[in-house]
mmCIF file of C-alpha atoms in Angstrom:
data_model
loop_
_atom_site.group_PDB
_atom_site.id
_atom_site.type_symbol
_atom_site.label_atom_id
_atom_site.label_comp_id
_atom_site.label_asym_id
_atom_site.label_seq_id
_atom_site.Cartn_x
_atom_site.Cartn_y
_atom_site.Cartn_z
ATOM 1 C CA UNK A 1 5.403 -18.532 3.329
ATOM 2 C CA UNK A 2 8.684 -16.908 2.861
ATOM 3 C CA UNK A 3 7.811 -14.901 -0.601
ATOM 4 C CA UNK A 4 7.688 -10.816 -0.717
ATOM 5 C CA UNK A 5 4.886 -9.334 -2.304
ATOM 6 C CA UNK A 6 5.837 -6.193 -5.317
ATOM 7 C CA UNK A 7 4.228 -3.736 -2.343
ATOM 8 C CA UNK A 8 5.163 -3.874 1.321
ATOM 9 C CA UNK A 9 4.017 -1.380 3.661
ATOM 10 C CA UNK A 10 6.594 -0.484 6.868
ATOM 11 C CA UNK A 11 5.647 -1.324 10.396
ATOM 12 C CA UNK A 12 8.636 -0.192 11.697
ATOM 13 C CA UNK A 13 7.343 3.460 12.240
ATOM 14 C CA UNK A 14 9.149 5.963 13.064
ATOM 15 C CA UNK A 15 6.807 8.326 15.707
ATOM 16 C CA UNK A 16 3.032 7.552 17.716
ATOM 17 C CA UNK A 17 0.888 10.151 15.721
ATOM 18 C CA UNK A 18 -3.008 10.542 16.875
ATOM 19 C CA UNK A 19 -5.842 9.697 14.391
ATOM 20 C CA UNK A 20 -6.183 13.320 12.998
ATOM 21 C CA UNK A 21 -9.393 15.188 12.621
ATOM 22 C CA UNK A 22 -8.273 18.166 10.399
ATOM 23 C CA UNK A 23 -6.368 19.045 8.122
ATOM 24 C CA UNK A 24 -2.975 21.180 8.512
ATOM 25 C CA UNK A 25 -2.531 22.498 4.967
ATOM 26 C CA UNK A 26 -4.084 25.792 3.438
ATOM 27 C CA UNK A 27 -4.100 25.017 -0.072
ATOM 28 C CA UNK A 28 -6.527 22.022 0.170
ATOM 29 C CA UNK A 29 -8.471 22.239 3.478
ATOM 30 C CA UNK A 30 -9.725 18.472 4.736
ATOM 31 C CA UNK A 31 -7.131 16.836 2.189
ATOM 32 C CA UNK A 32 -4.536 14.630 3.582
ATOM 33 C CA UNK A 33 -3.556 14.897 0.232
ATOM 34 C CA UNK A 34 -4.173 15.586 -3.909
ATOM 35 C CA UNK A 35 -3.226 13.554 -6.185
ATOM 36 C CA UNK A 36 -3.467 14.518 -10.246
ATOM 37 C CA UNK A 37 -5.664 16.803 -9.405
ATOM 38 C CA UNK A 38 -8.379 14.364 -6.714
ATOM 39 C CA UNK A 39 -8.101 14.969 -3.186
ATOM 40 C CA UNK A 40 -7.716 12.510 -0.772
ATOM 41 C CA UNK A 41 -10.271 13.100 2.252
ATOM 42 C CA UNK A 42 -8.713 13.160 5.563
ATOM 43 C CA UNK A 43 -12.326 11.918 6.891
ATOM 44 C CA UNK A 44 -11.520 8.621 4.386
ATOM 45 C CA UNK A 45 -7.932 8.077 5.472
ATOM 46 C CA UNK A 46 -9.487 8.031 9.131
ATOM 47 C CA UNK A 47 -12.087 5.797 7.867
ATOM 48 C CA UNK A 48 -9.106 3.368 6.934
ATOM 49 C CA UNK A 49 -7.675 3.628 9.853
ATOM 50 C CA UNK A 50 -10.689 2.843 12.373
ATOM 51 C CA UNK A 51 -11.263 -0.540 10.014
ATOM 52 C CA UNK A 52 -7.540 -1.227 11.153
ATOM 53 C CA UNK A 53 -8.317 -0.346 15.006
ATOM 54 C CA UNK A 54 -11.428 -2.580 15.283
ATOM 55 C CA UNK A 55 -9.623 -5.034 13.950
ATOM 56 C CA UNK A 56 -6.730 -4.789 15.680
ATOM 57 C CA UNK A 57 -8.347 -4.579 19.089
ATOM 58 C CA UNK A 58 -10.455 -7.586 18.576
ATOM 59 C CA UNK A 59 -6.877 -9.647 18.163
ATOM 60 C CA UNK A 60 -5.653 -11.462 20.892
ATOM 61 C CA UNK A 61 -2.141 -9.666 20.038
ATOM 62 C CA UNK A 62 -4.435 -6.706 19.541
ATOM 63 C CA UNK A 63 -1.703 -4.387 22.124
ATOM 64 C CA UNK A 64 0.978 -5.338 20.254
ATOM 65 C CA UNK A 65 -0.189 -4.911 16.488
ATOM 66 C CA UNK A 66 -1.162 -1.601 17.811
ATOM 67 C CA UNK A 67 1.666 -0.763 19.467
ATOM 68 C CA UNK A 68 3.273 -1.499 16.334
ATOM 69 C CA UNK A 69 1.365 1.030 14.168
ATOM 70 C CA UNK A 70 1.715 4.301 16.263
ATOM 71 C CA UNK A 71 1.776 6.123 12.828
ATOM 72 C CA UNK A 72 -1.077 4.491 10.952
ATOM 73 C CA UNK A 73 -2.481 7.398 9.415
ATOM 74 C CA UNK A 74 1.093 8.047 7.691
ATOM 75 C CA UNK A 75 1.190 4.318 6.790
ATOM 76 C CA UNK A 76 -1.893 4.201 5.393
ATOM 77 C CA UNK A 77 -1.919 7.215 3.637
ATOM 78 C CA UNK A 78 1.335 6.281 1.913
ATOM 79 C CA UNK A 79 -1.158 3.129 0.769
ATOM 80 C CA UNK A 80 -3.536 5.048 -0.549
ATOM 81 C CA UNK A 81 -1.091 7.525 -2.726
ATOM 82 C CA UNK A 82 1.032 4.524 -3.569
ATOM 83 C CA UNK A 83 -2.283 2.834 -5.338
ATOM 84 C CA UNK A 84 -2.817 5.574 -7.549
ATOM 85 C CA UNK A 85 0.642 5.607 -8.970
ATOM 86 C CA UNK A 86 -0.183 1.823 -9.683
ATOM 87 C CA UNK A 87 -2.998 3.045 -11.015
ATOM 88 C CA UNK A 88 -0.951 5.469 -13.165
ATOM 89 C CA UNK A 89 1.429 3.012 -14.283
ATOM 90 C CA UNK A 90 -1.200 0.290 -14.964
ATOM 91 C CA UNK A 91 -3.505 2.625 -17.432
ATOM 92 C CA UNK A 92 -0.555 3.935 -18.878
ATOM 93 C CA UNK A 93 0.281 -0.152 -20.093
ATOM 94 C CA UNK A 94 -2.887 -0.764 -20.895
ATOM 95 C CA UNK A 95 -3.414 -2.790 -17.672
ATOM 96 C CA UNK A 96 -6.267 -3.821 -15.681
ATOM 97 C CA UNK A 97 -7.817 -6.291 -12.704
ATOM 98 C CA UNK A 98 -11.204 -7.561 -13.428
ATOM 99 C CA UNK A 99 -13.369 -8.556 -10.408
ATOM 100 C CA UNK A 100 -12.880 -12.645 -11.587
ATOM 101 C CA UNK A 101 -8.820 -11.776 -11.925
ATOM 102 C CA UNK A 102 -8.963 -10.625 -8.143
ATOM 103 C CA UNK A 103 -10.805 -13.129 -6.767
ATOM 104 C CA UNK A 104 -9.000 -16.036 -8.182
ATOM 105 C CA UNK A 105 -5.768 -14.410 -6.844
ATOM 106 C CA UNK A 106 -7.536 -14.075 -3.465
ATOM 107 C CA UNK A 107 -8.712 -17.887 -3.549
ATOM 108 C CA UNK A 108 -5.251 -19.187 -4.663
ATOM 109 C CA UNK A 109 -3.395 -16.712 -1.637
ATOM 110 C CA UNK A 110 -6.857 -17.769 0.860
ATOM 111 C CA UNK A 111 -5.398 -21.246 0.022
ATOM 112 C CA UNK A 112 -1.712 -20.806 0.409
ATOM 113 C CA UNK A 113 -2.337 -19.412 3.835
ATOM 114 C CA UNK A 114 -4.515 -22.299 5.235
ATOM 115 C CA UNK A 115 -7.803 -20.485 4.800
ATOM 116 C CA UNK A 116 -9.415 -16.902 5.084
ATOM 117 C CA UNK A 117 -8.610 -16.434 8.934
ATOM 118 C CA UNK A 118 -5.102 -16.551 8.632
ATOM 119 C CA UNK A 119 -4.344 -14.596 5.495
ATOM 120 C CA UNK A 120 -6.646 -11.859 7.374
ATOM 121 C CA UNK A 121 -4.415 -12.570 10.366
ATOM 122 C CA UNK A 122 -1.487 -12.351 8.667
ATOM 123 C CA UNK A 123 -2.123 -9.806 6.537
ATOM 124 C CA UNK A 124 -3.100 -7.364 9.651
ATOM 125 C CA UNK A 125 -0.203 -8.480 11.440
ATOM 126 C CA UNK A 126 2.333 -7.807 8.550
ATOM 127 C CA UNK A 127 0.640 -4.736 6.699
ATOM 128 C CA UNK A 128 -1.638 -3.458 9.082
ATOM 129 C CA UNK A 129 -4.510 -4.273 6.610
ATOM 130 C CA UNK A 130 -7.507 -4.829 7.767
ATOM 131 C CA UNK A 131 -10.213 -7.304 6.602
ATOM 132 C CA UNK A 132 -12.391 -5.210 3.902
ATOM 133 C CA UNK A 133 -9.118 -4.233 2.821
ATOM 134 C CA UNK A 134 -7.989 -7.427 1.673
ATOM 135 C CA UNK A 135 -9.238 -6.879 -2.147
ATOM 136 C CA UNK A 136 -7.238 -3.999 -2.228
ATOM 137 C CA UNK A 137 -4.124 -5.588 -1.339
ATOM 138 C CA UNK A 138 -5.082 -8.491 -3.775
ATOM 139 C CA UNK A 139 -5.788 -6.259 -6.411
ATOM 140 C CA UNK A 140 -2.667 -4.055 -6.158
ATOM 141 C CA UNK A 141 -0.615 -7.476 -6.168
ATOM 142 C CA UNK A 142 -2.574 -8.267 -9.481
ATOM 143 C CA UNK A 143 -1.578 -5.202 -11.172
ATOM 144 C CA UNK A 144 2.045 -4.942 -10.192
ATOM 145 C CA UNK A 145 2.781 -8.244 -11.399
ATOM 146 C CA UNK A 146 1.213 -7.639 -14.636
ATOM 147 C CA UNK A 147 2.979 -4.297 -14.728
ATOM 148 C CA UNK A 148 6.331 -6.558 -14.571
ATOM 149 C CA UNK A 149 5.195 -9.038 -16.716
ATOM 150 C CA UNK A 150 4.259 -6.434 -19.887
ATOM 151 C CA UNK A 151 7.481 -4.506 -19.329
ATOM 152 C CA UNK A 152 9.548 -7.636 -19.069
ATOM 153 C CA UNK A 153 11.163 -7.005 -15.953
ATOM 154 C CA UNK A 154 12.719 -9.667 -13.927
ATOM 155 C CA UNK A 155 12.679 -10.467 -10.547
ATOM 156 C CA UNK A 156 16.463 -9.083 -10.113
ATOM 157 C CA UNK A 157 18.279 -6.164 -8.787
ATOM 158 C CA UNK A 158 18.399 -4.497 -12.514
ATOM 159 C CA UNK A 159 14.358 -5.536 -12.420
ATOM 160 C CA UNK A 160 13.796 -3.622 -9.177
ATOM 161 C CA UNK A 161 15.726 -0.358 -10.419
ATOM 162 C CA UNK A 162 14.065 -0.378 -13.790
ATOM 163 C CA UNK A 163 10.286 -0.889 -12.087
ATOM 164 C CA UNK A 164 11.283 1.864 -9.535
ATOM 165 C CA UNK A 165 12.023 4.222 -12.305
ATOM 166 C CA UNK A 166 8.975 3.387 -13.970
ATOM 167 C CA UNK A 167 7.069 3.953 -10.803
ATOM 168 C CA UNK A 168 8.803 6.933 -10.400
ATOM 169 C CA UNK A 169 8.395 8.776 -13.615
ATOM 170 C CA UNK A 170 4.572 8.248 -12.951
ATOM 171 C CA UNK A 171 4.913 9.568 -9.772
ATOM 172 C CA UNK A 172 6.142 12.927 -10.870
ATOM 173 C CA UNK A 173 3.474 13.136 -13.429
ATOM 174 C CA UNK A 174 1.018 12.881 -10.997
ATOM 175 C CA UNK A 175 2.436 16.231 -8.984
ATOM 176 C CA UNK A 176 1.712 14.791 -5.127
ATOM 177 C CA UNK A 177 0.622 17.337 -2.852
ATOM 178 C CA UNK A 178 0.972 15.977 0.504
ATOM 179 C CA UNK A 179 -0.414 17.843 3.693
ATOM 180 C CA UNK A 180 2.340 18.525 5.499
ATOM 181 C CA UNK A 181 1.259 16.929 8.889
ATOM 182 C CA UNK A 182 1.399 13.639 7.414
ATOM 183 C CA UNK A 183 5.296 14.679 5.638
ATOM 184 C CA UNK A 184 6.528 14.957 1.686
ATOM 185 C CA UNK A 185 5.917 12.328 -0.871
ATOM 186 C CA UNK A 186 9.252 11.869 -2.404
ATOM 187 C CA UNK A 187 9.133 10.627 -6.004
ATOM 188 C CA UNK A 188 12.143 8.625 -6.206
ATOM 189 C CA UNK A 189 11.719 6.475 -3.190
ATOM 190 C CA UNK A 190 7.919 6.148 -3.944
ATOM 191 C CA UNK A 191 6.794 7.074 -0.865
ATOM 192 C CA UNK A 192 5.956 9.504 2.426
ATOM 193 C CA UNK A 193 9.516 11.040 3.242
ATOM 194 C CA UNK A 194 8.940 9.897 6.689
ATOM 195 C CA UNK A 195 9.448 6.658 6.112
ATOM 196 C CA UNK A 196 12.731 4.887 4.801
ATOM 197 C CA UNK A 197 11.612 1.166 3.280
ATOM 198 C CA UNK A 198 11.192 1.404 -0.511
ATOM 199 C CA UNK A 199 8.382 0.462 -1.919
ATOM 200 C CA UNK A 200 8.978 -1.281 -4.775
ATOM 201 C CA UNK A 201 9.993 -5.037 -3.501
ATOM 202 C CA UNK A 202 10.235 -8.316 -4.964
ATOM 203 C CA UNK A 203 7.785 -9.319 -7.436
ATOM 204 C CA UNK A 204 6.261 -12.177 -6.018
ATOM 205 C CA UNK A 205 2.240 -14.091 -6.380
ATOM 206 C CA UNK A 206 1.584 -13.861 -2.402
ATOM 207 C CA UNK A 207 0.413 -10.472 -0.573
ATOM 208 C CA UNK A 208 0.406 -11.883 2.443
ATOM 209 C CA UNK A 209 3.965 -12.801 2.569
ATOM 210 C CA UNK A 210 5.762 -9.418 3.361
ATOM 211 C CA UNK A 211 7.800 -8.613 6.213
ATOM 212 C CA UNK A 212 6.825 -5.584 7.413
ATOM 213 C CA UNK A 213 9.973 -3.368 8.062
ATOM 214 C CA UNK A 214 12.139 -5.579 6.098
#
């Protein structure tokens, strides 16, 4: 499959940073991060994280794909703020993913990757997402392409820039506060400061067909 999903996460990281046990900021001790007002537990970011690592490690690539995601408490934070702006953007449109709606996406993308071990395969070596994350991926991919459909934008450059500034706009209204060991969240691009890929990519039907880094 050659298709890019609305969401790609970056596995071209930029620094190895430890799985972190505390948190570095004084205004919201044990947040990796607050979001409209709901914190974001550090101790579930790590939980993310360690369902990445077990997976990971029982890969045969499992040194490379973790070699790969030195900073995968950054990446997957960045995941986990990113899905409440969706969530944002979807309520705000009247938008929503019923159980049925994900699971039929999953089935048709379990089917376009020749069954459930290699979208989970692919999936973990492209996003870093590990198996009992797989709804969530499905799910965001659900919303984002309903998002596009109900604001009519087109898979085009003008598209992108108008969903981006959609995204954006919900972004601020959300006020991110980020912990600072894990960077900024910059509105405009979306995303943790620390990283450079955009967020908002092509909309396509397949979440298991982004190129990390790309």
């Amino acid at each position: 499959m050659h298709r890019r999903t609305a969401l790609s996460v970056s596995a071209a990281l930029l620094a190895a940073a430890p799985l972190l046990t505390a948190c570095g900021g004084e205004a919201h001790p044990g947040a990796a991060a607050v979001v409209d007002g709901e914190r974001i537990e550090v101790s579930s970011l790590q939980a993310q994280v360690r369902d990445v690592r077990t997976a990971q490690e029982a890969s045969p690539q499992a040194a490379q794909l973790i070699e790969a995601t030195g900073d995968l408490s950054r990446e997957k934070l960045n995941v986990m703020i990113f899905d409440r702006v969706v969530d944002r953007v979807a309520k705000d449109n009247g938008i929503t993913a019923s159980r049925g709606e994900i699971q039929k996406a999953r089935d048709e993308f379990t089917q376009q990757s020749g069954g459930q071990e290699q979208l989970a395969a692919t999936l973990l070596q492209q996003q870093g997402v590990a198996p009992d994350q797989i709804d969530g991926v499905v799910r965001r991919t659900v919303l984002m392409n309903k998002i596009a459909a109900k604001l009519g934008i087109a898979n085009t450059p003008e598209g992108q820039k108008k969903l981006t500034e959609v995204f954006t706009a919900a972004s601020k209204d959300l006020d991110i506060d980020v912990n600072p060991r894990f960077g900024a969240w910059d509105d405009d691009k979306i995303q943790l400061g620390t990283f450079t890929a955009p967020w908002v990519r092509q909309i396509s039907q397949d979440p298991a067909a982004a190129e990390a880094g790309a």
